[in-house]
Short mmCIF file of C-alpha atoms in Angstrom, two decimals:
data_model
loop_
_atom_site.label_atom_id
_atom_site.label_comp_id
_atom_site.label_asym_id
_atom_site.label_seq_id
_atom_site.Cartn_x
_atom_site.Cartn_y
_atom_site.Cartn_z
CA MET A 1 163.00 85.24 97.30
CA GLY A 2 162.94 83.54 93.62
CA ILE A 3 165.49 81.18 94.78
CA TYR A 4 162.58 79.42 96.84
CA GLU A 5 159.60 79.28 94.55
CA PRO A 6 160.44 75.56 93.53
CA ILE A 7 160.32 74.65 96.93
CA HIS A 8 156.75 75.89 97.79
CA HIS A 9 155.44 74.39 94.60
CA GLN A 10 156.90 70.95 95.30
CA ILE A 11 155.97 71.01 99.07
CA GLY A 12 152.59 72.22 98.25
CA MET A 13 152.24 68.97 95.91
CA TRP A 14 153.86 66.84 99.12
CA GLY A 15 151.27 68.17 101.77
CA GLU A 16 148.35 67.14 99.19
CA ASN A 17 149.35 64.09 98.65
CA PHE A 18 149.40 63.20 102.37
CA LYS A 19 146.17 64.64 102.93
CA THR A 20 144.61 61.94 100.42
CA ASN A 21 145.04 59.42 103.51
CA GLY A 22 141.55 60.38 105.05
CA ASP A 23 142.74 61.21 108.22
CA PRO A 24 141.80 64.75 109.16
CA ASN A 25 143.77 64.73 112.22
CA THR A 26 147.14 64.13 110.14
CA SER A 27 149.06 67.27 109.29
CA ALA A 28 152.01 66.32 106.70
CA SER A 29 152.69 69.75 105.54
CA VAL A 30 156.21 71.02 105.06
CA ILE A 31 156.76 75.00 104.58
CA VAL A 32 159.95 76.60 103.70
CA GLU A 33 159.95 79.64 105.43
CA VAL A 34 162.40 82.32 104.60
CA ASP A 35 160.94 85.52 105.81
CA ASN A 36 161.47 88.87 104.49
CA LYS A 37 159.68 90.88 107.18
CA LEU A 38 160.01 94.30 106.02
CA GLU A 39 158.74 93.29 102.45
CA ASN A 40 155.59 91.42 104.26
CA GLU A 41 155.06 94.58 106.43
CA SER A 42 155.47 97.05 103.94
CA GLU A 43 152.91 95.17 101.59
CA THR A 44 150.44 94.83 104.69
CA ALA A 45 150.39 98.30 105.31
CA SER A 46 149.80 98.69 101.64
CA HIS A 47 146.62 96.95 101.75
CA GLU A 48 145.47 98.52 104.88
CA MET A 49 145.34 102.07 103.10
CA LEU A 50 142.96 100.63 100.50
CA ALA A 51 140.34 100.03 103.52
CA PRO A 52 137.01 101.16 103.54
CA SER A 53 137.39 104.54 105.64
CA ASN A 54 133.98 106.49 104.56
CA LYS A 55 131.37 105.40 107.16
CA TYR A 56 132.36 107.47 110.29
CA ASP A 57 135.05 110.09 110.77
CA GLN A 58 136.40 108.04 113.84
CA GLU A 59 136.72 104.97 111.71
CA ALA A 60 138.32 107.01 109.09
CA SER A 61 141.46 107.73 111.09
CA LYS A 62 142.02 103.81 112.01
CA PRO A 63 143.78 102.85 108.89
CA ILE A 64 146.15 105.72 109.16
CA ASP A 65 147.23 104.95 112.97
CA LYS A 66 147.86 101.42 111.48
CA ILE A 67 149.76 102.50 108.42
CA GLN A 68 152.07 104.98 110.97
CA ARG A 69 152.51 102.22 113.58
CA ARG A 70 153.49 99.54 110.59
CA LEU A 71 155.78 102.24 109.34
CA ALA A 72 157.48 102.68 112.76
CA GLN A 73 157.70 98.80 113.01
CA ASN A 74 159.21 98.93 109.37
CA ARG A 75 161.81 101.51 110.69
CA GLU A 76 162.58 99.53 113.64
CA ALA A 77 163.21 96.42 111.79
CA ALA A 78 165.28 98.30 109.50
CA ARG A 79 167.48 99.60 112.39
CA LYS A 80 167.82 96.18 113.95
CA SER A 81 168.65 94.91 110.46
CA ARG A 82 171.12 97.46 110.00
CA LEU A 83 172.76 96.85 113.68
CA ARG A 84 173.35 93.13 112.84
CA LYS A 85 174.95 93.69 109.61
CA LYS A 86 177.02 96.08 111.61
CA ALA A 87 178.17 93.35 114.01
CA TYR A 88 178.71 91.24 111.28
CA VAL A 89 181.36 93.60 109.88
CA GLN A 90 183.12 93.94 112.94
CA GLN A 91 183.06 90.71 113.87
CA LEU A 92 184.57 89.59 110.50
CA GLU A 93 187.13 92.60 111.01
CA ASN A 94 188.16 91.17 114.10
CA SER A 95 188.56 87.65 112.68
CA ARG A 96 190.72 89.16 109.97
CA LEU A 97 192.91 91.05 112.38
CA LYS A 98 193.41 87.83 114.43
CA LEU A 99 194.18 85.95 111.15
CA ILE A 100 197.06 88.50 110.71
CA GLN A 101 198.21 88.11 114.18
CA LEU A 102 198.63 84.32 113.60
CA GLU A 103 200.03 84.68 110.44
CA GLN A 104 202.72 86.62 112.19
CA GLU A 105 203.35 84.34 114.70
CA LEU A 106 203.44 81.26 112.21
CA ASP A 107 205.98 83.10 110.34
CA ARG A 108 208.26 83.71 113.57
CA ALA A 109 207.78 80.28 114.71
CA ARG A 110 209.08 79.01 111.08
CA GLN A 111 211.89 81.68 111.52
CA GLN A 112 212.53 80.09 115.02
CA GLY A 113 212.76 76.55 113.95
CA LEU A 114 209.32 75.56 115.77
CA TYR A 115 207.46 74.30 112.62
CA ILE A 116 208.55 70.85 112.61
CA GLY A 117 206.62 67.89 110.53
CA GLY A 118 204.29 70.51 108.88
CA GLY A 119 202.26 71.38 112.03
CA LEU A 120 202.76 73.21 115.24
CA GLU A 121 200.86 73.17 118.58
CA SER A 122 197.99 75.20 119.04
CA SER A 123 199.97 76.89 122.04
CA HIS A 124 202.42 78.24 119.60
CA LEU A 125 199.71 80.20 117.75
CA GLY A 126 197.59 81.72 120.62
CA PHE A 127 194.67 79.53 120.08
CA SER A 128 192.08 79.71 122.83
CA GLY A 129 191.01 76.24 122.42
CA GLY A 130 187.55 77.40 123.24
CA VAL A 131 184.54 75.32 122.31
CA ASN A 132 181.08 76.41 120.77
CA PRO A 133 178.94 75.90 124.40
CA GLY A 134 175.92 75.15 122.18
CA ILE A 135 177.53 72.53 120.27
CA ALA A 136 179.13 71.02 123.48
CA ALA A 137 175.90 71.05 125.10
CA PHE A 138 174.46 69.22 121.91
CA GLU A 139 177.36 66.74 121.99
CA MET A 140 176.47 65.84 125.53
CA GLU A 141 172.85 65.63 125.27
CA TYR A 142 173.13 63.20 121.91
CA GLY A 143 175.35 60.67 124.36
CA ASN A 144 172.63 60.53 126.72
CA TRP A 145 170.08 60.28 123.85
CA MET A 146 172.08 57.21 122.52
CA GLU A 147 172.19 55.34 125.59
CA GLU A 148 168.76 55.95 125.84
CA GLN A 149 168.17 54.89 122.42
CA ASN A 150 170.25 51.44 122.94
CA ARG A 151 167.88 50.89 126.00
CA GLN A 152 164.89 51.32 124.14
CA ILE A 153 166.09 49.00 121.16
CA CYS A 154 166.50 46.32 123.88
CA GLU A 155 163.37 46.75 125.35
CA LEU A 156 161.73 46.53 122.00
CA ARG A 157 163.48 43.34 121.03
CA THR A 158 162.38 41.90 124.43
CA ALA A 159 158.94 42.90 124.34
CA LEU A 160 158.44 41.66 120.94
CA THR A 161 159.65 38.16 121.66
CA ALA A 162 157.70 38.14 124.69
CA HIS A 163 154.43 38.91 123.00
CA ILE A 164 152.94 41.41 125.37
CA SER A 165 149.94 43.05 124.83
CA ASP A 166 149.06 45.91 122.10
CA VAL A 167 148.31 48.36 124.70
CA GLU A 168 151.73 47.74 126.40
CA LEU A 169 153.68 47.79 123.07
CA ARG A 170 151.76 50.81 122.07
CA ILE A 171 153.27 52.73 125.25
CA LEU A 172 156.83 51.40 124.16
CA VAL A 173 155.97 52.89 120.22
CA GLU A 174 155.03 56.52 121.32
CA SER A 175 157.78 56.38 123.80
CA GLY A 176 160.38 55.73 120.59
CA MET A 177 158.77 57.90 118.79
CA SER A 178 159.29 61.00 121.17
CA HIS A 179 162.58 59.89 121.87
CA TYR A 180 163.38 60.60 117.61
CA PHE A 181 161.06 63.80 118.24
CA GLU A 182 163.68 64.97 120.98
CA LEU A 183 166.71 64.48 118.67
CA PHE A 184 164.96 67.05 116.24
CA ARG A 185 164.55 69.61 118.88
CA MET A 186 168.03 69.03 120.16
CA LYS A 187 169.43 69.28 116.39
CA SER A 188 167.28 72.79 115.83
CA THR A 189 168.64 74.50 118.85
CA ALA A 190 172.27 73.16 117.55
CA ALA A 191 171.83 74.23 114.31
CA LYS A 192 171.02 78.04 115.95
CA ALA A 193 174.52 77.53 117.56
CA ASP A 194 176.51 76.08 114.49
CA VAL A 195 174.22 75.21 111.66
CA PHE A 196 177.35 74.12 109.46
CA TYR A 197 178.29 71.36 112.48
CA VAL A 198 174.96 69.98 112.13
CA MET A 199 174.60 70.04 108.55
CA SER A 200 177.97 68.39 108.04
CA GLY A 201 176.81 65.46 110.37
CA MET A 202 180.31 65.83 112.67
CA TRP A 203 178.33 64.33 115.46
CA LYS A 204 177.46 61.13 113.39
CA THR A 205 179.84 58.32 112.62
CA SER A 206 181.91 58.38 109.16
CA ALA A 207 179.33 55.46 107.77
CA GLU A 208 176.14 57.60 108.96
CA ARG A 209 177.64 60.59 107.08
CA PHE A 210 178.15 58.63 104.24
CA PHE A 211 173.83 58.50 103.74
CA SER A 212 173.33 61.90 105.34
CA TRP A 213 171.41 64.27 103.54
CA ILE A 214 170.93 67.77 105.33
CA GLY A 215 172.06 66.56 108.35
CA GLY A 216 169.89 63.57 108.88
CA PHE A 217 168.58 60.33 107.02
CA ARG A 218 166.78 60.74 103.79
CA PRO A 219 163.46 59.92 104.81
CA SER A 220 162.26 57.71 101.00
CA GLU A 221 165.52 55.70 101.40
CA LEU A 222 164.91 54.64 104.89
CA LEU A 223 161.51 53.74 103.70
CA LYS A 224 163.02 51.33 101.35
CA VAL A 225 165.01 49.81 104.09
CA LEU A 226 162.09 49.59 106.48
CA VAL A 227 159.47 48.09 104.00
CA THR A 228 161.34 44.71 103.62
CA GLN A 229 161.50 44.19 107.34
CA LEU A 230 157.71 44.56 107.64
CA ASP A 231 156.40 42.09 105.76
CA PRO A 232 153.52 40.96 105.17
CA LEU A 233 151.96 44.03 104.58
CA THR A 234 148.30 44.49 103.15
CA GLU A 235 147.52 45.77 99.88
CA GLN A 236 146.13 48.64 101.36
CA GLN A 237 149.07 49.23 103.60
CA PHE A 238 151.44 48.64 100.44
CA LEU A 239 149.84 51.19 98.67
CA GLU A 240 150.04 53.98 101.19
CA VAL A 241 153.50 53.43 101.93
CA CYS A 242 154.45 53.76 98.17
CA ASN A 243 152.45 57.04 98.29
CA LEU A 244 154.37 58.12 101.12
CA LYS A 245 157.78 57.41 99.70
CA GLN A 246 156.72 59.15 96.38
CA SER A 247 155.70 62.10 98.57
CA CYS A 248 158.76 62.03 100.42
CA GLN A 249 161.02 61.80 97.22
CA GLN A 250 159.15 64.99 96.23
CA ALA A 251 159.54 67.18 99.43
CA GLU A 252 163.15 66.17 99.16
CA ASP A 253 163.75 67.10 95.94
CA ALA A 254 162.25 70.20 96.46
CA LEU A 255 164.60 70.77 99.77
CA SER A 256 167.47 69.57 97.63
CA GLN A 257 166.97 72.42 94.79
CA GLY A 258 166.43 74.81 97.34
CA MET A 259 169.76 74.12 98.73
CA GLU A 260 171.44 74.27 95.26
CA LYS A 261 169.82 77.50 94.68
CA LEU A 262 171.20 78.79 98.13
CA GLN A 263 174.64 77.62 97.81
CA GLU A 264 175.17 79.36 94.26
CA ASN A 265 173.63 82.60 95.68
CA VAL A 266 176.16 82.44 98.50
CA SER A 267 179.17 81.41 96.22
CA VAL A 268 178.17 84.49 93.56
CA THR A 269 178.08 86.50 96.81
CA VAL A 270 181.07 85.78 98.18
CA ALA A 271 183.03 85.85 95.16
CA GLY A 272 182.01 89.27 94.50
CA GLN A 273 184.65 91.41 92.86
CA LEU A 274 187.98 89.01 93.54
CA GLY A 275 191.55 90.27 93.14
CA ASP A 276 191.06 93.76 95.10
CA GLY A 277 192.12 92.22 98.54
CA SER A 278 188.89 93.18 100.30
CA TYR A 279 186.37 90.86 101.54
CA ILE A 280 184.49 92.03 104.39
CA PRO A 281 181.14 93.54 102.63
CA GLN A 282 180.69 89.97 100.42
CA VAL A 283 181.44 87.73 103.39
CA ALA A 284 179.03 89.91 105.41
CA THR A 285 176.11 89.85 102.96
CA ALA A 286 176.61 86.22 102.52
CA MET A 287 176.40 85.61 106.41
CA GLU A 288 173.06 87.30 106.12
CA LYS A 289 172.04 84.72 103.31
CA LEU A 290 173.26 81.98 105.45
CA GLU A 291 170.63 82.63 107.77
CA ALA A 292 168.11 80.48 105.55
CA LEU A 293 170.36 77.31 105.88
CA VAL A 294 169.08 76.60 109.65
CA SER A 295 165.36 76.64 108.19
CA PHE A 296 166.32 74.05 105.69
CA VAL A 297 167.89 71.96 108.35
CA ASN A 298 164.70 72.36 110.51
CA GLN A 299 162.48 71.53 107.21
CA ALA A 300 164.43 68.61 106.44
CA ASP A 301 164.07 67.35 110.09
CA HIS A 302 160.11 68.27 109.97
CA LEU A 303 159.92 65.76 107.04
CA ARG A 304 161.41 63.19 108.83
CA GLN A 305 159.35 63.71 111.72
CA GLU A 306 155.95 63.42 109.26
CA THR A 307 157.46 60.51 107.76
CA LEU A 308 157.71 58.64 110.98
CA GLN A 309 154.13 59.98 112.17
CA GLN A 310 152.61 58.75 108.80
CA MET A 311 154.28 55.32 109.09
CA SER A 312 152.92 55.19 112.54
CA ARG A 313 149.58 55.69 111.28
CA ILE A 314 149.92 53.21 108.49
CA LEU A 315 151.15 50.42 110.21
CA THR A 316 149.69 47.96 112.98
CA THR A 317 151.11 48.71 116.53
CA ARG A 318 153.04 45.37 116.38
CA GLN A 319 154.43 46.46 112.94
CA ALA A 320 155.15 49.90 114.03
CA ALA A 321 157.29 48.32 117.04
CA ARG A 322 159.05 46.15 114.66
CA GLY A 323 159.89 49.22 112.32
CA LEU A 324 161.35 50.76 115.14
CA LEU A 325 163.08 48.08 116.25
CA ALA A 326 164.48 47.81 112.49
CA LEU A 327 165.33 51.68 112.36
CA GLY A 328 167.49 51.31 115.44
CA GLU A 329 169.33 48.44 114.50
CA TYR A 330 170.02 49.85 110.76
CA PHE A 331 171.90 52.93 112.74
CA GLN A 332 173.62 50.54 115.32
CA ARG A 333 175.16 48.55 112.01
CA LEU A 334 176.24 51.91 110.43
CA ARG A 335 178.28 53.06 113.38
CA ALA A 336 179.49 49.24 113.59
CA LEU A 337 180.27 49.29 110.05
CA SER A 338 182.36 52.91 110.90
CA THR A 339 184.59 51.32 113.86
CA LEU A 340 185.36 48.20 111.85
CA TRP A 341 186.50 50.31 108.82
CA ALA A 342 188.49 52.69 110.87
CA THR A 343 190.19 49.58 112.44
CA ARG A 344 190.63 47.48 109.55
CA PRO A 345 193.72 45.87 108.85
CA ARG A 346 196.19 47.79 106.42
CA GLU A 347 198.86 46.48 103.94
CA PRO A 348 201.96 48.13 104.46
CA ALA A 349 202.99 50.65 102.33
#
């Protein structure tokens, strides 16, 4: 648990900064949770053993019953943990056997002269061509999300030009905010299917990936972009945006430090004792540690969501609408940059 202590400290500071805005309905805490259930439950049981039990004989038996239930829960949790690890090991062993088979087929293909131009068709290697169904569903949902995003951008631009009432504009703003929150929900589901896919930003364009941080935009950097589009701001608004930016940077630093420690921990685990030809135990243990990576993605998206909510609170309805429009257009331009870069004319070698 030691690798996450800096996160708790920094996240606590971030939450306190948000609370100073005086809005009792605003929650801006970011909690990095990497649970160790067995340890927590054991600790709880230890505290319950010390509970007062000298008043009635009937009451005296209650802590013992609770302890027995806790111990039973601990045993069941440990049993499930062992089963998960056994499944990991079995999966890795199957992957190792498949890899050996593919290497043998590759050697045979080379001997038969099928290895041409440095590559082989997947059919020669026996690949199934299967796709992670969770990621396939996410990509389909994200395509629909993008279409709706483009429609909302056009609607916001038209509404701001037409000078509609703030009541009507507020409806568009809330719809735009909910649309981003839906993306965070989709990403959370996709991270459970393949967290590396979400972390790498493979669902984004190349220019978007260039600015990516833990699978999405970095809130503090985005605030820099938006503030220049929202002038004029009142002195109070400007101060609150500056405080928000500082709080975001603190939370980002805490998450980044936690990520670095997790990477270091997993790297050491995978390395283990190199040179003996065995890797199943090390990789199985590393996979267990990597379960924490899903939590980092979720916490980063939580920070992004809280930042959008705080900006909506600080700004007027019309400013919030302009901010959402600027945000949408910014990402559109990054996608356009990716396309132009990929299709740029190249000088002959």
